[in-house]
RNA sequence: GUCUCCUUCGUCUAUCGGUUAGGACAUCGGAUUUUCAUUCCGACAAGAGGGGUUCGACUCCCCUAGGAGAUGCCA
């Protein structure tokens, strides 16, 4: 198969190693060494892809090398983009970038009952926000367009029929009601599933093909894949090694073409991956059990399957597949929660993967360079919100003040603090950035951290002003002292002011904090605030004094 | 139930048969400090269990246990 050095192997480290390719089964997390052996060519079916590739689906635009990696993210617009999807997309993207290949977006909108255009929009918005771009896709086009499955409708029936005429698939006339009863037992997990049957019973498999064809012309039907019985299907997973399934254990004769004429994921996925010249299929491990089924389809079509790489899943804290009940999982929620896309990308990029020992912060560009299947883990990873929060803080602190000020503006506007397009206000926010920056864990913290600089905070309850062991009267006189000192010394440096207060405190037999806490609460409206003198400087002496007087009054006489 | 995959600190991870098993987050303690935060320092904390192979096993093999996923005319 000389020319069989094909797409699927593109970007691998070459065929230099040709010893045992077989991954050792079972245990050991030391997959690295083993995986190296996977770089050897795999068994092929002596099939030359280019001869079989339809003209519309030539994945190799002229001028590009035959070995180019082509991977895709193929979401179904039936929900908001979530962490799991982003992870899959990101890893595909990184793989493509690291190999100088193409990253493709394909919309798998074959589930008409759950489809919504809003979700398509959400998909675009999400990845635009994240800054992850595809080389080919519905919006940017490409050599194997269209990239929306509903626009490739005819292709799927064509291919399903082809499988029928090949004797590898068949018409099925069983109603959904009949089939449903085979699944009912799966629901009661624990219970008496003794001898329960699962999946379809292959009822229509042996209808005479000629008769079936006639019936199909008038009767509502689906097309099912005829799983060859008595065989074993195996494939080499780039990450997991050799995986073998007895055909009896694969989903019995799954539906390929639904009764509404749309393909199921299985059909559309295989047909499009082939036609679009996809070389590597990287997807979450939840897909692994349908991979043998896909391999059987490739074989039935006489096509060379792509390389498969099943990524470790992302779990919630309870160790189960990440879902809504674990908290925020849609990217929208993270966006609205004040996360930076860079932080999310960095964090998600490290779930189930590692790059350089001892490093945590990786800008996207570095990930693009460093990504490698060899550094992927096999075990699932738990999504840790606390760790993400840390990443977010890191990226916030790395963001230049001007940029951060702009990012924070929508939150200030929403809190009613900022007026849109007010240049003076924007300048003030920028000026406050050095003080606020290291106090922001999320962008949404901006109003609570710096709001007092712009809007008059309510006067706190008297106790809020009290230094330790102080009562109202003591606090009031301390605040009066602080006010007098401020009025007298104000346009001084922070150091000078602090020295002045320290000296005065000593004179009064107080601690520095006893003088400054009431002042802080009066000026900022809170016991926790950015540095006091800096805040006063931003606020201006007059406004500060006014707040102090207000507080003095509230503390009584 | 069946099949498949997985198994290092609470969490994310490093370890390519020989290490005091390293780092990060979290937690706790300390330092800096006008509060909070940041930052810095320190502490706590791991090879699921049992058998092999080997001079030597977290690393290789087997078994057990545990976890997860799949078992749809959803993807």
XYZ file of C-alpha atoms (C1' of nucleotides) in Angstrom:
632
model
C 0.000 0.000 0.000
C 2.741 2.382 -0.912
C 0.393 5.180 -1.628
C -1.461 4.053 1.401
C 0.723 6.328 3.394
C -2.344 8.307 3.664
C -4.135 11.105 5.289
C -4.896 9.195 8.401
C -1.310 9.033 9.235
C -0.559 12.573 8.440
C 1.470 14.382 10.969
C 2.598 11.322 12.804
C 6.223 11.056 13.557
C 6.890 8.984 10.519
C 7.284 5.293 10.065
C 10.702 4.944 11.579
C 9.558 2.649 14.332
C 8.021 -0.493 13.199
C 8.192 -2.870 16.044
C 5.281 -4.026 18.063
C 2.543 -1.593 17.384
C 0.127 -3.374 19.560
C -0.601 -1.534 22.706
C -0.344 -3.620 25.757
C -3.838 -4.197 27.058
C -4.876 -3.235 30.526
C -3.263 -1.377 33.350
C -0.471 1.054 33.583
C -0.745 4.715 33.081
C 2.614 4.750 31.496
C 1.026 5.048 28.140
C 3.634 7.264 26.714
C 6.081 4.583 25.734
C 3.391 2.450 24.300
C 1.847 5.244 22.393
C 5.090 5.823 20.684
C 4.647 2.496 19.017
C 1.349 3.580 17.703
C 3.194 5.807 15.362
C 3.704 2.829 13.155
C 1.386 2.368 10.216
C -1.726 0.460 11.001
C -3.285 -2.308 9.059
C -5.151 -1.021 6.076
C -7.575 -2.649 3.786
C -5.544 -2.209 0.676
C -7.798 0.554 -0.362
C -6.692 3.691 -2.087
C -8.688 6.579 -0.806
C -8.068 8.982 -3.592
C -9.586 6.667 -6.159
C -12.705 6.384 -4.139
C -13.129 9.941 -3.152
C -15.959 11.643 -4.935
C -15.037 14.793 -6.730
C -17.124 16.913 -4.438
C -15.312 15.544 -1.487
C -11.722 15.851 -2.444
C -10.135 16.807 0.789
C -6.928 17.802 -0.812
C -7.036 21.188 -2.383
C -4.377 21.536 -5.008
C -1.068 22.677 -3.709
C -1.454 21.184 -0.296
C 0.444 18.191 0.871
C -1.168 14.812 0.962
C -0.175 14.320 4.544
C -2.051 17.234 5.960
C -3.988 16.677 9.128
C -7.685 17.453 8.918
C -9.741 17.359 12.073
C -13.188 18.604 12.864
C -15.433 19.730 15.624
C -18.921 18.515 14.846
C -21.386 19.845 17.370
C -25.102 19.388 17.281
C -26.906 22.694 17.711
C -29.337 21.302 20.226
C -28.123 23.202 23.244
C -25.775 25.872 24.470
C -22.093 25.268 23.960
C -20.737 23.703 27.088
C -17.403 22.899 28.640
C -17.297 19.409 27.196
C -17.823 20.689 23.693
C -15.274 23.405 24.103
C -12.773 20.883 25.361
C -13.305 18.662 22.332
C -13.144 21.621 19.984
C -10.046 23.002 21.655
C -8.126 19.752 21.509
C -8.994 19.272 17.870
C -7.960 22.824 17.191
C -4.694 22.433 19.068
C -3.951 19.180 17.344
C -4.493 20.755 13.954
C -2.342 23.744 14.833
C 0.440 21.660 16.285
C 0.528 19.620 13.092
C 0.053 22.460 10.663
C -3.279 20.949 9.686
C -6.813 22.160 9.183
C -9.477 22.564 11.809
C -12.975 22.248 10.461
C -16.368 23.090 11.875
C -19.289 20.963 10.785
C -22.814 21.461 11.990
C -24.551 18.211 12.766
C -28.081 19.478 12.666
C -29.766 16.181 11.946
C -31.878 16.109 15.057
C -34.700 18.245 13.787
C -36.741 18.009 16.934
C -34.118 19.628 19.126
C -32.520 21.922 16.601
C -32.601 25.656 17.094
C -31.009 28.473 15.172
C -30.337 30.161 18.499
C -27.961 27.394 19.341
C -26.146 27.881 16.081
C -25.733 31.523 16.945
C -24.568 30.568 20.409
C -21.967 28.325 18.840
C -20.568 31.160 16.745
C -20.688 33.615 19.629
C -18.953 31.202 21.941
C -15.994 30.515 19.751
C -15.643 34.076 18.684
C -15.469 35.030 22.338
C -12.940 32.310 22.997
C -10.866 33.319 20.028
C -10.801 29.864 18.526
C -11.194 29.938 14.769
C -11.768 27.202 12.251
C -10.159 27.021 8.839
C -13.241 25.668 7.150
C -16.836 25.845 8.204
C -20.343 27.005 7.348
C -19.476 30.650 7.829
C -16.051 30.707 6.215
C -16.600 28.084 3.535
C -13.991 25.696 2.300
C -13.185 23.099 -0.339
C -15.648 20.462 0.844
C -18.681 22.660 1.470
C -21.397 22.623 2.524
C -20.495 22.190 6.183
C -24.035 21.923 7.428
C -25.481 18.465 7.360
C -29.014 19.514 6.615
C -27.623 20.982 3.395
C -26.090 17.640 2.523
C -29.380 15.874 2.926
C -29.376 13.855 -0.297
C -25.930 12.504 0.354
C -27.054 10.468 3.298
C -29.963 8.656 1.696
C -27.744 7.987 -1.278
C -25.155 6.370 0.921
C -27.642 4.499 3.025
C -29.215 3.065 -0.110
C -25.800 2.143 -1.335
C -25.245 0.106 1.791
C -28.616 -1.564 1.276
C -27.729 -2.558 -2.259
C -24.396 -3.791 -0.999
C -26.280 -6.017 1.401
C -24.733 -4.219 4.369
C -27.870 -2.463 5.499
C -31.582 -3.100 5.303
C -34.979 -1.475 5.435
C -36.760 -1.779 8.724
C -40.464 -1.261 9.121
C -40.748 -1.679 12.848
C -42.542 1.257 14.406
C -40.922 3.236 17.158
C -43.410 1.735 19.612
C -42.253 -1.757 18.852
C -38.625 -0.846 19.248
C -39.220 1.188 22.357
C -40.064 -1.855 24.393
C -36.567 -3.205 23.933
C -35.189 -0.190 25.676
C -37.574 -0.002 28.571
C -35.593 -2.463 30.624
C -32.488 -0.367 30.436
C -34.146 2.287 32.500
C -34.561 0.318 35.724
C -30.865 0.190 36.352
C -30.532 -1.906 39.465
C -33.701 -3.904 39.305
C -34.378 -7.298 37.877
C -32.729 -6.872 34.564
C -32.425 -10.634 34.443
C -32.188 -11.692 30.878
C -33.524 -8.377 29.761
C -32.895 -7.676 26.143
C -31.267 -4.504 25.009
C -31.384 -2.847 21.693
C -33.159 -3.843 18.551
C -33.993 -7.511 17.921
C -33.080 -7.431 14.249
C -36.660 -8.227 13.364
C -36.533 -6.892 9.800
C -33.045 -8.073 9.025
C -34.157 -11.092 7.081
C -36.957 -9.694 5.033
C -36.350 -10.520 1.411
C -34.472 -7.537 -0.052
C -36.644 -7.376 -3.138
C -39.785 -7.373 -1.052
C -38.329 -4.825 1.325
C -37.506 -2.517 -1.525
C -41.070 -2.638 -2.744
C -42.453 -1.990 0.713
C -40.009 0.851 1.241
C -41.531 2.702 -1.654
C -44.780 3.138 0.220
C -44.204 2.253 3.844
C -42.635 4.392 6.488
C -39.266 2.901 7.281
C -35.758 3.378 8.538
C -32.522 1.940 7.231
C -30.476 -0.107 9.631
C -26.881 -1.213 9.459
C -26.498 -4.959 9.187
C -23.849 -5.765 11.757
C -21.950 -8.846 10.564
C -22.412 -11.469 13.235
C -19.765 -13.807 14.499
C -16.926 -11.388 13.912
C -14.805 -9.108 15.971
C -14.176 -5.495 15.114
C -11.057 -3.802 16.312
C -9.359 -0.507 15.922
C -6.287 1.222 17.158
C -7.025 4.198 19.315
C -4.246 6.767 19.255
C -4.515 7.202 22.985
C -5.985 3.978 24.289
C -4.313 1.465 22.045
C -5.942 -1.574 20.526
C -9.630 -1.962 21.252
C -11.630 -4.985 20.185
C -15.356 -5.663 20.304
C -17.249 -8.756 19.462
C -19.840 -7.703 16.951
C -22.520 -9.289 19.104
C -21.718 -6.603 21.633
C -22.026 -3.622 19.389
C -25.285 -1.781 19.190
C -27.473 -4.285 17.309
C -28.224 -3.011 13.829
C -28.449 0.688 14.616
C -30.545 3.068 12.578
C -28.634 4.871 9.863
C -31.434 6.758 8.192
C -34.380 7.898 10.265
C -37.955 7.731 9.109
C -37.911 11.476 8.527
C -35.205 10.912 5.974
C -32.475 12.477 8.089
C -29.392 10.482 8.908
C -28.454 9.542 12.427
C -25.179 10.703 13.814
C -23.572 7.436 12.843
C -24.291 7.672 9.150
C -23.775 11.381 8.726
C -20.614 11.295 10.732
C -18.989 8.515 8.754
C -20.091 9.775 5.367
C -18.981 13.318 6.055
C -15.729 12.434 7.738
C -14.854 10.427 4.675
C -16.034 12.942 2.124
C -14.387 15.779 3.967
C -11.101 13.971 4.194
C -10.983 13.927 7.967
C -7.776 12.224 9.035
C -8.219 12.092 12.784
C -11.366 11.804 14.794
C -10.839 13.219 18.256
C -13.858 13.056 20.459
C -14.778 12.284 24.041
C -14.566 8.763 25.356
C -18.320 8.543 25.617
C -18.144 7.830 21.888
C -15.900 4.890 22.158
C -18.642 2.328 22.197
C -19.986 3.485 18.871
C -16.613 3.436 17.211
C -16.732 -0.263 16.239
C -20.003 0.482 14.581
C -18.383 3.265 12.621
C -15.494 1.033 11.670
C -17.965 -1.548 10.392
C -19.503 1.158 8.240
C -16.169 2.204 6.807
C -15.549 -1.400 5.949
C -18.970 -1.767 4.386
C -18.342 1.257 2.208
C -14.884 0.045 1.399
C -13.372 3.165 2.898
C -10.278 3.644 4.940
C -11.236 4.743 8.436
C -9.566 7.789 9.956
C -7.403 7.527 13.037
C -9.377 7.634 16.249
C -8.440 9.322 19.474
C -10.872 9.205 22.342
C -10.292 11.951 24.835
C -10.758 11.501 28.559
C -14.057 12.869 29.729
C -14.683 15.870 31.912
C -16.506 15.033 35.115
C -18.278 16.906 37.869
C -17.153 16.775 41.473
C -19.194 13.641 42.017
C -17.185 11.844 39.379
C -20.004 11.698 36.869
C -20.184 13.182 33.434
C -20.235 16.963 33.742
C -23.754 18.324 33.413
C -25.947 21.222 34.409
C -26.434 19.935 37.891
C -22.754 20.478 38.600
C -23.228 24.229 38.269
C -22.147 26.413 35.415
C -21.340 24.296 32.403
C -22.381 26.398 29.454
C -19.785 28.780 28.179
C -22.377 31.527 28.364
C -22.497 31.161 32.095
C -18.753 31.541 32.389
C -18.845 34.536 30.157
C -21.587 36.154 32.171
C -19.805 35.165 35.343
C -16.872 37.363 34.488
C -14.373 34.795 33.359
C -11.721 35.674 30.838
C -11.675 33.497 27.736
C -7.916 33.120 28.083
C -8.343 31.675 31.550
C -11.057 29.275 30.508
C -9.061 28.116 27.529
C -5.929 27.665 29.595
C -7.767 25.719 32.254
C -9.756 23.541 29.903
C -6.651 22.899 27.864
C -5.075 21.321 30.905
C -7.918 18.956 31.668
C -6.592 15.560 30.780
C -3.401 16.927 29.353
C -0.046 18.251 30.413
C 2.546 20.251 28.613
C 5.724 21.345 30.326
C 6.559 20.125 33.783
C 5.971 22.724 36.434
C 4.254 25.279 34.248
C 0.642 26.310 34.640
C 0.100 29.385 32.540
C -0.156 28.736 28.858
C -1.453 31.322 26.412
C -3.301 29.759 23.498
C -0.370 30.305 21.193
C 1.833 28.175 23.423
C -0.747 25.435 23.597
C -0.919 25.416 19.826
C 2.771 24.761 19.731
C 3.047 22.304 22.598
C -0.006 20.143 22.181
C 0.668 16.492 21.638
C -1.336 13.309 21.890
C 1.550 11.876 23.858
C 0.767 14.263 26.659
C -2.849 13.275 26.949
C -4.099 11.337 29.924
C -6.469 8.418 29.695
C -8.313 8.931 32.926
C -11.231 11.316 33.236
C -10.650 14.696 34.879
C -12.828 16.469 37.413
C -13.689 20.041 36.610
C -12.410 22.162 39.492
C -14.047 25.571 39.724
C -11.607 26.763 42.383
C -8.665 26.106 40.177
C -10.347 27.864 37.291
C -10.912 30.822 39.598
C -7.215 30.960 40.281
C -6.462 30.943 36.565
C -8.968 33.715 36.077
C -7.275 35.835 38.717
C -3.918 35.224 37.138
C -5.113 36.352 33.734
C -6.914 39.357 35.154
C -3.716 40.507 36.812
C -1.813 39.973 33.591
C -4.221 42.094 31.606
C -2.991 45.628 30.925
C -4.938 48.274 32.828
C -6.523 49.909 29.810
C -7.726 46.602 28.479
C -9.037 45.495 31.830
C -10.813 48.797 32.344
C -12.640 48.241 29.075
C -13.514 44.670 29.994
C -14.933 45.706 33.301
C -17.097 48.463 31.876
C -20.121 46.327 30.979
C -20.355 45.143 34.550
C -20.207 48.663 35.880
C -22.861 49.689 33.422
C -25.076 46.840 34.392
C -24.688 47.763 38.033
C -25.882 51.235 37.130
C -22.585 52.771 38.114
C -21.259 53.669 34.706
C -22.739 55.731 31.980
C -22.027 54.428 28.523
C -19.564 56.443 26.505
C -18.671 58.825 29.293
C -15.031 59.589 28.617
C -14.378 61.127 32.010
C -15.849 58.099 33.672
C -13.757 55.760 31.587
C -10.663 57.690 32.528
C -11.595 57.365 36.189
C -12.033 53.607 35.862
C -8.677 53.357 34.217
C -7.113 55.400 37.002
C -8.636 53.047 39.557
C -7.350 49.936 37.848
C -4.042 49.673 39.723
C -5.941 49.601 43.011
C -8.732 47.329 41.886
C -6.877 44.848 39.767
C -5.514 42.504 42.364
C -8.849 42.394 44.110
C -10.749 41.076 41.108
C -11.248 37.335 40.878
C -13.877 37.764 38.220
C -14.803 40.738 36.081
C -18.137 40.718 37.824
C -16.399 41.701 41.057
C -15.779 45.172 39.640
C -18.900 46.872 41.017
C -18.318 45.642 44.534
C -14.607 46.363 44.462
C -14.596 49.805 42.870
C -18.190 50.949 42.907
C -17.643 53.220 45.899
C -15.369 55.373 43.789
C -18.271 56.390 41.609
C -21.513 56.045 43.464
C -22.195 57.160 47.009
C -22.240 54.038 49.154
C -24.896 53.827 51.840
C -23.623 54.762 55.285
C -22.870 51.508 57.058
C -24.354 50.589 60.418
C -22.457 52.180 63.341
C -20.853 48.904 64.471
C -19.200 48.639 61.097
C -17.086 51.625 62.016
C -15.884 50.336 65.365
C -12.268 49.323 65.707
C -11.732 46.479 68.152
C -12.924 47.320 71.658
C -14.334 50.665 70.549
C -17.782 52.008 71.209
C -19.675 54.648 69.280
C -18.297 57.627 71.172
C -14.679 56.497 70.901
C -15.164 55.713 67.251
C -16.690 59.073 66.594
C -13.801 60.958 68.099
C -11.285 58.786 66.320
C -13.004 59.559 63.055
C -13.032 63.251 63.902
C -9.289 63.090 64.534
C -8.784 61.277 61.264
C -10.815 63.851 59.441
C -8.883 66.754 60.884
C -5.596 65.190 59.974
C -6.750 64.452 56.471
C -8.026 67.965 55.928
C -4.771 69.370 57.208
C -2.364 67.142 55.349
C -4.148 65.851 52.312
C -2.185 66.620 49.220
C 0.681 64.560 50.579
C 2.139 61.273 49.483
C 0.825 57.991 50.815
C 3.999 57.592 52.828
C 3.743 60.996 54.402
C 0.092 60.539 55.186
C 0.737 57.205 56.772
C 3.542 58.674 58.852
C 1.324 61.489 59.985
C -1.434 59.105 61.019
C 1.018 56.838 62.745
C 2.382 59.713 64.740
C -1.061 60.971 65.674
C -2.172 57.504 66.702
C 0.793 57.206 68.992
C -0.017 60.562 70.548
C -3.541 59.432 71.216
C -2.412 56.082 72.550
C -4.109 54.288 69.674
C -3.065 51.850 67.054
C -2.838 53.024 63.503
C -5.763 50.863 62.542
C -7.941 52.448 65.211
C -7.636 55.693 63.391
C -7.825 54.366 59.895
C -10.642 51.830 60.126
C -13.348 54.372 60.860
C -11.909 56.541 58.143
C -11.920 53.636 55.720
C -15.501 52.741 56.456
C -16.591 56.352 56.146
C -14.858 56.904 52.836
C -15.346 53.555 51.141
C -18.475 52.317 52.868
C -16.794 49.063 53.792
C -14.260 47.509 56.118
C -12.635 45.859 53.129
C -11.440 48.181 50.430
C -8.569 49.097 48.198
C -5.762 51.069 49.868
C -7.288 54.006 51.713
C -5.099 56.886 50.702
C -5.091 55.841 47.102
C -8.862 55.648 47.190
C -9.134 59.087 48.714
C -6.850 60.444 46.065
C -9.115 58.987 43.354
C -12.200 60.271 45.092
C -10.889 63.759 45.769
C -10.639 65.471 49.086
C -14.013 67.166 48.994
C -16.051 64.050 48.315
C -14.074 62.203 50.925
C -14.680 64.818 53.562
C -18.361 64.910 52.722
C -18.593 61.159 53.288
C -16.752 61.517 56.555
C -19.131 64.195 57.730
C -22.064 62.059 56.765
C -20.647 59.240 58.832
C -19.819 61.466 61.745
C -23.451 62.483 61.814
C -24.589 58.892 61.633
C -22.383 57.994 64.595
C -24.272 60.490 66.766
C -22.789 62.989 69.104
C -27.490 -7.157 33.343
C -23.847 -6.900 29.238
C -19.790 -4.699 26.856
C -15.746 -1.142 26.818
C -12.485 2.109 29.088
C -10.090 3.992 33.405
C -7.296 3.916 38.608
C -0.470 8.765 41.803
C -2.050 13.833 47.410
C -9.319 16.322 48.356
C -8.669 18.261 42.856
C -5.468 18.991 38.153
C -0.987 16.643 37.155
C 4.892 15.044 36.736
C 7.294 10.302 36.792
C 9.425 6.407 30.155
C 12.405 -0.006 36.324
C 16.705 2.654 40.761
C 13.580 9.870 43.056
C 13.426 11.920 50.267
C 7.372 10.264 44.414
C 7.966 16.709 42.064
C 4.646 20.929 40.908
C -0.143 23.588 40.923
C -5.210 24.539 43.070
C -7.702 23.990 47.622
C -6.863 23.742 53.011
C -3.994 25.166 57.366
C 0.130 28.160 59.491
C 3.507 32.299 58.964
C 5.704 36.916 56.689
C 4.646 41.697 54.321
C 0.445 45.218 55.203
C -3.868 50.892 57.259
C -8.558 46.657 55.921
C -9.385 43.239 52.003
C -6.729 41.337 48.221
C -2.091 40.443 45.979
C 2.747 38.522 46.804
C 6.303 35.454 49.436
C 7.590 31.381 52.874
C 6.100 26.870 55.296
C 2.943 22.634 56.574
C -0.529 18.838 55.585
C -1.442 15.307 51.752
C -0.843 10.124 46.996
C 0.974 5.152 43.903
C -6.927 0.943 45.231
C -5.836 -4.361 47.020
C -3.448 -9.054 45.979
C -0.218 -11.916 43.197
C 3.785 -12.347 39.811
C 8.479 -10.723 36.520
C 13.075 -8.345 38.226
C 19.028 -7.410 41.903
C 15.238 -3.530 42.116
C 8.524 -1.790 40.619
C 4.155 3.839 40.993
C 6.325 2.324 36.423
C 5.916 -4.397 33.024
C 2.200 -8.860 33.399
C -2.188 -11.250 35.776
C -6.335 -11.228 39.105
C -9.701 -8.663 42.309
C -12.060 -4.291 43.724
C -13.790 0.431 42.633
C -15.260 4.258 39.174
C -17.080 5.844 34.565
C -19.256 5.423 29.762
C -22.314 2.952 26.290
C -26.348 -0.047 25.584
C -32.051 5.632 21.293
C -35.356 6.909 14.630
C -29.905 12.275 20.668
C -25.548 13.637 19.408
